[in-house]
Amino acid sequence: MVLQTECGLFASISKTNEPITFIIENLKKLNHRGRDCYGISYLDEERNLSFIKKDGDVDINNFSPDELSVKSKGFISHLRYATSGNKDKIQDYTQPFHSSNKLGSYSLAHNGNIPNSIWDKFKDITFPENIIDTQKLIYYINYLAKYNNIDSWIDISKILLEEIECAYCLLILTEDKLYVIRDRYGLRPLSLFQSDDKVIIASETIAIPDGEKGVIRDVNNGEILEITYKIKVNSITSDYKTSNNCLFEYIYFLRDKSIQDGIKVSDFRYELGKNLVTQLQLTHPDVISNWQEENAIVSGVPSSGNIYGESIASTLKLEYSQFLKKRSNYPWRTFILENDDKRMQACQKKYILEEDEIKGKTVILADDSIVRGNTLKYLVKYLKNNQPKKIFICVASPMIVSPCNYGVDFPDIEELIMTRTTPEQLAKDLEIDGLFFLSVDNLQEYKSNKCMSCFFRK
């Protein structure tokens, strides 16, 4: 089975031993990318690859004293959401995985999604049933290693880039080197930090520690990095010029403070909020006038909707009030949960409403996206219980109307609420005064180098 997940990667190669606490502290910054399980692989004192795997959030309190005493020059780590697969056997799917071939022992961690159509073309390889795409990668790598003309991990990496076309970032830790691969399209984010004595690889720049002196850059699309423990970085670049980064990463998954492929996420989100206001000034000038006349107050759906809300409020010179707050002890992202009952329960536990701030007022709630609509349905009921005068919802992305085959968990078109209705009809069903989405036309500048397939009907 193929897991449709967002995951996170963090790796460190250093000239001197680094404590495992360094890995734990920085992998934790990527918790929003995966809260079901995580794993760390490292080179131990006998130069063997060792593993520690845990369930749940990354938390230093989950480690034993012996585990916390680990030091190594080389670590790779991975965390993920398990949206499919047998959750009773979560450890069976927890990366990094270990294997070996004629090139030696290695551990591998993978962020992305490789659909079955890719594996189906390898007719001479029999993959076991009920394994995930990362495990299929290992089978394929070991299959390639049997050929006489394969002499190095670079040889294998080049074939992977040529034959495995879809969305992934790979970390391969061996006894003497770290190999890093970003697929030819660059759908999943990946960044590199390099100093004189250390190299860090991370899914987001937010995980690179503050205060480290060095150079930060993106791992390029179709790039292979070979990194030694002497901090020599050999970059092999391909001829692939295609850039197709996932736009939904910038809209939803990436942390506000991250910078990816030259884009500062907070600036990107602020600009989308402004674009939505400009759009509404043309299409619904009466609505804009009503908001200003009634001194409407704006709040983002925390936390990924906050910047959009702040942008809308600032552009229209309206009051921004965080009347909707997220409970600090509830970190989950609701659309990733695997059924409607759990998503609705999650909504009820997730938010706190400042009741006095909205009673009798026109309120505008800004969100980053609507997938299944469960969060929206609950929030509208929650708001209505506190008697606002009017409720408007502004969504700073286009309608999601197609499933994603590249790693974001909305695979079934029947689950996408906007495939079954219109904004006007949904607003009527919810008994609110207006629901507005950013038009795809307002994202045209990204059309040539960003994947936006979820916004177009197939």
Coordinates of C-alpha atoms in Angstrom, one line a residue:
M1 CA 0.0 0.0 0.0
V2 CA 1.2 3.6 -0.6
L3 CA 1.1 6.0 2.3
Q4 CA -0.3 9.5 1.4
T5 CA 1.6 11.5 4.0
E6 CA 3.5 14.7 4.7
C7 CA 6.7 13.8 6.5
G8 CA 9.8 15.6 7.7
L9 CA 13.6 14.9 7.4
F10 CA 16.5 16.1 9.5
A11 CA 20.2 15.0 9.2
S12 CA 23.5 16.0 10.6
I13 CA 27.1 15.2 9.5
S14 CA 29.9 16.7 11.6
K15 CA 33.6 16.4 12.1
T16 CA 33.2 15.7 15.8
N17 CA 30.6 13.8 17.7
E18 CA 27.3 15.5 18.2
P19 CA 24.9 14.6 21.0
I20 CA 21.6 13.0 20.0
T21 CA 19.8 15.7 21.9
F22 CA 20.9 18.1 19.0
I23 CA 18.9 15.9 16.6
I24 CA 15.9 15.5 18.9
E25 CA 15.6 19.3 19.6
N26 CA 15.7 20.2 15.9
L27 CA 13.6 17.3 14.6
K28 CA 11.0 18.5 17.1
K29 CA 10.7 21.7 15.1
L30 CA 9.2 19.6 12.3
N31 CA 6.5 18.0 14.5
H32 CA 3.8 19.7 12.4
R33 CA 4.9 17.4 9.5
G34 CA 4.4 14.2 11.3
R35 CA 3.1 13.3 14.8
D36 CA 2.4 9.5 14.6
C37 CA 6.0 8.2 14.8
Y38 CA 9.6 9.1 14.3
G39 CA 13.0 7.4 14.0
I40 CA 16.7 8.3 14.3
S41 CA 19.6 6.3 12.7
Y42 CA 23.2 7.0 13.6
L43 CA 26.7 5.6 13.3
D44 CA 27.7 4.1 16.6
E45 CA 31.1 3.8 18.2
E46 CA 31.8 0.5 16.3
R47 CA 30.8 2.3 13.0
N48 CA 27.6 0.2 12.8
L49 CA 24.3 1.8 11.9
S50 CA 22.0 1.9 14.9
F51 CA 18.3 2.9 15.3
I52 CA 15.9 4.4 17.8
K53 CA 12.2 4.5 16.9
K54 CA 9.3 6.1 18.8
D55 CA 5.6 6.7 18.6
G56 CA 3.9 10.0 18.8
D57 CA 5.4 13.5 18.9
V58 CA 9.1 14.0 19.0
D59 CA 9.7 14.6 22.7
I60 CA 13.0 14.3 24.6
N61 CA 11.1 12.9 27.6
N62 CA 10.4 9.7 25.6
F63 CA 14.1 8.8 25.5
S64 CA 15.9 6.7 28.1
P65 CA 19.1 7.9 29.8
D66 CA 21.1 5.4 27.6
E67 CA 19.5 6.7 24.5
L68 CA 20.2 10.3 25.5
S69 CA 23.8 9.5 26.0
V70 CA 24.3 8.7 22.3
K71 CA 26.8 10.7 20.4
S72 CA 27.8 10.4 16.7
K73 CA 29.2 12.2 13.7
G74 CA 26.3 11.1 11.5
F75 CA 22.6 11.1 12.1
I76 CA 19.5 10.9 9.9
S77 CA 16.0 11.2 11.2
H78 CA 12.4 11.1 10.0
L79 CA 8.9 11.7 11.3
R80 CA 5.6 11.1 9.7
Y81 CA 1.8 10.9 9.8
A82 CA 0.4 7.5 9.3
T83 CA -2.8 8.1 7.4
S84 CA -3.0 4.5 6.2
G85 CA -1.4 1.2 7.1
N86 CA -1.9 -0.8 10.2
K87 CA -1.5 1.6 13.1
D88 CA -1.2 -1.3 15.5
K89 CA 2.1 -2.1 13.8
I90 CA 3.3 1.5 13.5
Q91 CA 6.9 0.5 14.2
D92 CA 6.9 -1.6 11.1
Y93 CA 6.5 1.6 9.1
T94 CA 8.7 3.9 11.1
Q95 CA 11.7 5.2 9.2
P96 CA 14.6 5.2 8.8
F97 CA 14.8 1.6 7.5
H98 CA 18.0 -0.5 7.4
S99 CA 19.3 -2.7 4.6
S100 CA 22.5 -3.7 2.9
N101 CA 23.9 -4.7 -0.5
K102 CA 27.3 -5.1 -2.1
L103 CA 28.0 -1.4 -1.4
G104 CA 27.6 -2.0 2.3
S105 CA 25.1 -1.4 5.1
Y106 CA 22.9 1.7 4.9
S107 CA 19.9 3.4 6.5
L108 CA 17.3 5.2 4.4
A109 CA 14.7 7.8 5.1
H110 CA 12.2 9.1 2.5
N111 CA 9.8 12.0 2.4
G112 CA 7.3 12.0 -0.4
N113 CA 5.1 9.6 -2.3
I114 CA 5.8 7.3 -5.2
P115 CA 2.6 6.0 -6.8
N116 CA 2.2 2.4 -7.8
S117 CA 2.3 3.4 -11.5
I118 CA 6.0 3.9 -11.1
W119 CA 6.6 0.5 -9.6
D120 CA 4.4 -1.2 -12.1
K121 CA 6.9 -0.5 -14.9
F122 CA 9.6 -2.7 -13.2
K123 CA 8.3 -6.0 -14.5
D124 CA 11.2 -8.1 -13.4
I125 CA 11.0 -7.1 -9.7
T126 CA 8.5 -8.8 -7.4
F127 CA 7.7 -6.6 -4.5
P128 CA 6.2 -8.2 -1.3
E129 CA 2.6 -7.2 -0.5
N130 CA 1.8 -4.7 2.2
I131 CA 5.0 -2.7 2.1
I132 CA 5.1 1.1 1.7
D133 CA 6.9 3.0 -1.1
T134 CA 10.0 3.6 1.0
Q135 CA 10.4 -0.2 1.4
K136 CA 9.9 -0.6 -2.3
L137 CA 12.7 1.9 -2.9
I138 CA 15.0 -0.3 -0.8
Y139 CA 14.0 -3.4 -2.9
Y140 CA 14.8 -1.4 -6.0
I141 CA 18.1 -0.1 -4.8
N142 CA 19.3 -3.5 -3.8
Y143 CA 18.1 -4.9 -7.2
L144 CA 20.2 -2.2 -8.9
A145 CA 23.2 -3.0 -6.8
K146 CA 23.4 -6.5 -8.2
Y147 CA 24.5 -5.2 -11.6
N148 CA 28.2 -5.3 -12.4
N149 CA 28.2 -1.7 -13.8
I150 CA 27.0 -0.3 -10.4
D151 CA 30.1 0.7 -8.5
S152 CA 28.9 3.5 -6.2
W153 CA 26.0 5.1 -4.5
I154 CA 26.3 7.9 -7.0
D155 CA 25.6 5.3 -9.8
I156 CA 22.4 4.2 -7.9
S157 CA 21.4 7.8 -7.2
K158 CA 21.5 8.8 -10.9
I159 CA 19.3 5.8 -11.8
L160 CA 16.8 6.7 -9.1
L161 CA 16.5 10.3 -10.5
E162 CA 16.1 8.9 -14.0
E163 CA 13.6 6.1 -13.2
I164 CA 11.7 7.3 -10.1
E165 CA 9.9 10.4 -11.5
C166 CA 7.7 11.6 -8.7
A167 CA 7.8 13.4 -5.3
Y168 CA 10.5 12.5 -2.9
C169 CA 13.6 13.5 -0.9
L170 CA 16.0 10.8 0.2
L171 CA 18.6 10.5 2.9
I172 CA 20.9 7.5 2.7
L173 CA 23.4 7.1 5.6
T174 CA 26.3 4.7 5.0
E175 CA 29.4 3.9 7.2
D176 CA 31.4 6.7 5.7
K177 CA 29.0 9.1 3.9
L178 CA 25.6 10.7 3.7
Y179 CA 23.8 10.8 0.3
V180 CA 21.0 13.3 -0.3
I181 CA 18.6 13.2 -3.3
R182 CA 15.9 15.6 -4.2
D183 CA 13.6 14.5 -7.1
R184 CA 13.7 16.2 -10.4
Y185 CA 10.6 18.3 -9.8
G186 CA 11.4 19.4 -6.3
L187 CA 7.8 18.7 -5.1
R188 CA 8.9 18.2 -1.5
P189 CA 11.0 20.9 0.2
L190 CA 14.6 20.3 1.3
S191 CA 17.3 22.7 2.5
L192 CA 21.0 22.4 3.3
F193 CA 23.2 24.2 5.9
Q194 CA 27.0 24.0 5.6
S195 CA 29.7 25.4 7.9
D196 CA 33.3 24.4 8.3
D197 CA 32.6 21.6 10.7
K198 CA 29.0 20.5 10.0
V199 CA 26.3 19.9 7.4
I200 CA 22.6 19.9 8.2
I201 CA 19.8 18.7 5.9
A202 CA 16.3 19.6 6.8
S203 CA 12.8 19.6 5.3
E204 CA 12.4 23.2 6.4
T205 CA 14.8 26.0 7.3
I206 CA 12.9 26.4 10.5
A207 CA 14.7 23.3 11.8
I208 CA 18.2 24.7 11.2
P209 CA 19.3 26.1 14.6
D210 CA 19.6 29.8 15.1
G211 CA 23.1 31.1 15.7
E212 CA 24.9 28.5 13.5
K213 CA 27.4 30.3 11.2
G214 CA 27.3 29.0 7.7
V215 CA 25.5 29.0 4.4
I216 CA 21.9 27.9 3.9
R217 CA 20.6 27.0 0.5
D218 CA 18.0 24.8 -1.1
V219 CA 18.9 21.3 -2.3
N220 CA 18.2 21.8 -6.0
N221 CA 15.8 19.8 -8.1
G222 CA 17.5 16.7 -9.4
E223 CA 20.5 17.2 -7.2
I224 CA 22.6 14.5 -5.6
L225 CA 24.8 15.4 -2.6
E226 CA 27.6 13.2 -1.4
I227 CA 28.8 14.4 2.0
T228 CA 31.8 13.0 3.9
Y229 CA 32.6 13.2 7.6
K230 CA 35.4 15.7 6.7
I231 CA 32.5 18.0 5.5
K232 CA 33.4 17.7 1.9
V233 CA 30.2 18.1 -0.1
N234 CA 30.2 16.8 -3.7
S235 CA 27.2 18.0 -5.7
I236 CA 26.1 16.2 -8.8
T237 CA 23.5 18.1 -10.7
S238 CA 21.3 16.7 -13.4
D239 CA 20.1 18.2 -16.6
Y240 CA 16.5 18.4 -15.4
K241 CA 15.3 21.9 -15.5
T242 CA 11.7 21.2 -14.4
S243 CA 10.6 23.0 -11.3
N244 CA 7.2 21.9 -9.9
N245 CA 7.3 22.6 -6.2
C246 CA 4.0 21.9 -4.3
L247 CA 2.1 25.2 -3.9
F248 CA 0.1 23.7 -1.0
E249 CA 3.3 23.4 1.0
Y250 CA 3.5 27.3 1.0
I251 CA -0.2 27.7 1.6
Y252 CA -0.5 25.2 4.5
F253 CA 2.3 23.0 5.6
L254 CA 5.5 25.1 5.8
R255 CA 6.0 27.1 9.0
D256 CA 5.6 30.9 8.6
K257 CA 9.3 31.5 9.3
S258 CA 10.6 28.9 6.8
I259 CA 12.2 30.0 3.5
Q260 CA 11.9 27.5 0.7
D261 CA 13.1 27.8 -2.9
G262 CA 13.7 31.5 -2.4
I263 CA 10.3 32.2 -1.0
K264 CA 9.7 33.5 2.5
V265 CA 6.5 31.7 3.6
S266 CA 5.2 34.6 5.7
D267 CA 5.6 37.0 2.8
F268 CA 3.9 34.6 0.4
R269 CA 0.9 34.2 2.7
Y270 CA 0.6 37.9 3.4
E271 CA 0.6 38.5 -0.4
L272 CA -2.2 36.0 -1.0
G273 CA -4.3 37.8 1.6
K274 CA -3.9 41.0 -0.3
N275 CA -4.7 39.3 -3.5
L276 CA -7.9 38.0 -2.1
V277 CA -8.9 41.5 -1.0
T278 CA -8.2 42.9 -4.5
Q279 CA -10.3 40.2 -6.0
L280 CA -13.2 40.9 -3.7
Q281 CA -13.0 44.6 -4.4
L282 CA -13.7 43.7 -8.1
T283 CA -16.2 40.9 -7.7
H284 CA -18.0 41.9 -4.4
P285 CA -17.6 45.6 -3.8
D286 CA -20.8 45.7 -1.8
V287 CA -19.5 43.1 0.6
I288 CA -16.3 45.1 1.1
S289 CA -18.4 48.2 1.8
N290 CA -20.5 46.4 4.3
W291 CA -17.4 45.2 6.2
Q292 CA -16.0 48.7 6.4
E293 CA -19.4 50.3 7.4
E294 CA -20.0 47.7 10.1
N295 CA -16.4 47.8 11.4
A296 CA -16.0 44.0 10.9
I297 CA -13.4 42.2 12.9
V298 CA -11.0 39.7 11.3
S299 CA -9.4 36.6 12.8
G300 CA -7.3 33.8 11.3
V301 CA -8.1 30.2 11.9
P302 CA -5.0 29.4 14.0
S303 CA -2.4 29.1 13.3
S304 CA -1.8 28.7 9.5
G305 CA -4.7 31.2 8.8
N306 CA -3.4 34.0 11.0
I307 CA -1.1 35.7 8.5
Y308 CA -3.9 35.6 5.9
G309 CA -6.3 37.2 8.4
E310 CA -3.7 39.9 9.4
S311 CA -3.2 40.7 5.7
I312 CA -6.9 41.0 5.0
A313 CA -7.5 43.2 8.0
S314 CA -4.5 45.5 7.3
T315 CA -5.4 45.9 3.6
L316 CA -9.0 46.9 4.4
K317 CA -8.0 48.8 7.6
L318 CA -10.2 46.6 9.7
E319 CA -9.5 45.4 13.3
Y320 CA -7.6 42.2 13.6
S321 CA -8.6 40.3 16.7
Q322 CA -7.5 36.8 17.5
F323 CA -10.9 35.9 18.8
L324 CA -10.4 32.3 17.8
K325 CA -7.4 30.6 19.6
K326 CA -5.9 27.2 19.4
R327 CA -5.4 25.2 22.6
S328 CA -1.6 24.8 23.1
N329 CA -2.0 21.2 24.1
Y330 CA -3.8 20.2 20.9
P331 CA -1.3 20.1 18.0
W332 CA -3.0 17.9 15.3
R333 CA -3.9 19.0 11.9
T334 CA -7.5 17.8 11.5
F335 CA -7.7 17.0 7.8
I336 CA -5.0 14.4 8.2
L337 CA -7.1 12.4 10.7
E338 CA -8.5 9.3 9.1
N339 CA -12.3 9.5 9.6
D340 CA -15.0 12.2 10.1
D341 CA -15.7 11.2 13.8
K342 CA -12.1 11.8 14.8
R343 CA -11.9 15.0 12.8
M344 CA -15.1 16.4 14.5
Q345 CA -13.9 15.4 17.9
A346 CA -10.6 17.0 17.1
C347 CA -12.3 20.3 16.2
Q348 CA -14.2 20.3 19.5
K349 CA -10.9 19.9 21.5
K350 CA -8.8 22.2 19.3
Y351 CA -10.2 25.8 19.7
I352 CA -11.1 28.4 22.3
L353 CA -13.4 31.3 21.4
E354 CA -13.3 34.8 23.0
E355 CA -17.1 35.1 23.2
D356 CA -17.4 38.7 24.3
E357 CA -15.4 39.9 21.2
I358 CA -17.8 38.6 18.6
K359 CA -21.3 39.1 20.1
G360 CA -23.4 41.4 17.9
K361 CA -20.5 42.0 15.5
T362 CA -19.7 41.2 11.9
V363 CA -16.9 38.7 11.9
I364 CA -14.6 37.5 9.1
L365 CA -12.8 34.3 9.6
A366 CA -9.7 33.7 7.4
D367 CA -8.5 30.2 6.6
D368 CA -5.8 28.8 4.5
S369 CA -7.8 26.1 2.7
I370 CA -10.9 23.9 2.9
V371 CA -10.4 20.2 2.2
R372 CA -13.2 18.1 3.7
G373 CA -15.0 21.0 5.4
N374 CA -15.3 19.4 8.8
T375 CA -13.3 22.1 10.6
L376 CA -15.4 24.8 8.9
K377 CA -18.7 23.2 9.8
Y378 CA -17.8 23.0 13.5
L379 CA -16.3 26.5 13.6
V380 CA -19.5 28.0 12.2
K381 CA -21.6 26.3 14.8
Y382 CA -19.2 27.4 17.5
L383 CA -19.4 31.1 16.3
K384 CA -23.2 31.0 16.0
N385 CA -23.5 29.9 19.6
N386 CA -22.0 33.3 20.5
Q387 CA -24.4 35.4 18.5
P388 CA -22.3 37.4 16.0
K389 CA -24.3 39.7 13.7
K390 CA -22.9 38.2 10.5
I391 CA -20.3 35.6 9.6
F392 CA -18.1 35.6 6.5
I393 CA -15.4 33.1 5.6
C394 CA -12.4 34.0 3.4
V395 CA -10.2 31.3 2.1
A396 CA -6.8 32.4 0.9
S397 CA -6.4 29.5 -1.6
P398 CA -8.4 28.3 -4.5
M399 CA -10.9 25.5 -4.1
I400 CA -9.3 22.0 -3.8
V401 CA -11.1 19.9 -6.4
S402 CA -8.7 17.1 -7.2
P403 CA -6.8 14.5 -5.2
C404 CA -3.1 14.7 -4.7
N405 CA -0.9 11.9 -5.9
Y406 CA 2.3 13.4 -4.5
G407 CA 2.1 13.1 -0.8
V408 CA -0.7 15.3 0.6
D409 CA -3.5 13.4 2.3
F410 CA -6.6 14.1 0.4
P411 CA -6.6 11.1 -2.0
D412 CA -10.3 10.5 -2.6
I413 CA -12.2 13.0 -4.7
E414 CA -15.4 12.1 -2.9
E415 CA -14.0 13.5 0.3
L416 CA -13.3 17.0 -1.2
I417 CA -16.3 19.1 -0.2
M418 CA -15.9 21.6 -3.1
T419 CA -16.3 18.9 -5.7
R420 CA -19.9 18.5 -4.5
T421 CA -21.0 22.1 -4.1
T422 CA -20.3 25.8 -4.9
P423 CA -19.2 28.6 -2.5
E424 CA -22.7 30.1 -2.7
Q425 CA -24.4 26.9 -1.9
L426 CA -22.1 25.9 0.9
A427 CA -22.5 29.4 2.5
K428 CA -26.3 28.8 2.3
D429 CA -26.0 25.3 3.8
L430 CA -23.8 26.7 6.6
E431 CA -26.2 29.6 7.1
I432 CA -23.5 32.2 6.9
D433 CA -23.4 35.5 5.0
G434 CA -20.6 34.7 2.5
L435 CA -17.9 32.3 1.6
F436 CA -15.1 33.4 -0.7
F437 CA -12.1 31.6 -2.2
L438 CA -9.0 33.0 -3.9
S439 CA -9.3 32.6 -7.6
V440 CA -6.8 30.4 -9.4
D441 CA -6.2 33.3 -11.7
N442 CA -4.5 35.1 -8.8
L443 CA -1.8 32.3 -8.7
Q444 CA -0.9 32.6 -12.4
E445 CA 2.6 33.8 -11.6
Y446 CA 3.3 30.4 -10.0
K447 CA 1.8 28.3 -12.8
S448 CA 5.1 27.7 -14.6
N449 CA 7.1 26.4 -11.6
K450 CA 4.6 25.2 -8.9
C451 CA 2.4 22.2 -8.8
M452 CA -1.3 23.4 -8.5
S453 CA -3.0 20.2 -9.8
C454 CA -5.3 20.0 -6.7
F455 CA -6.9 23.3 -7.8
F456 CA -7.9 21.9 -11.2
R457 CA -10.5 19.3 -12.1
K458 CA -8.9 16.3 -13.9

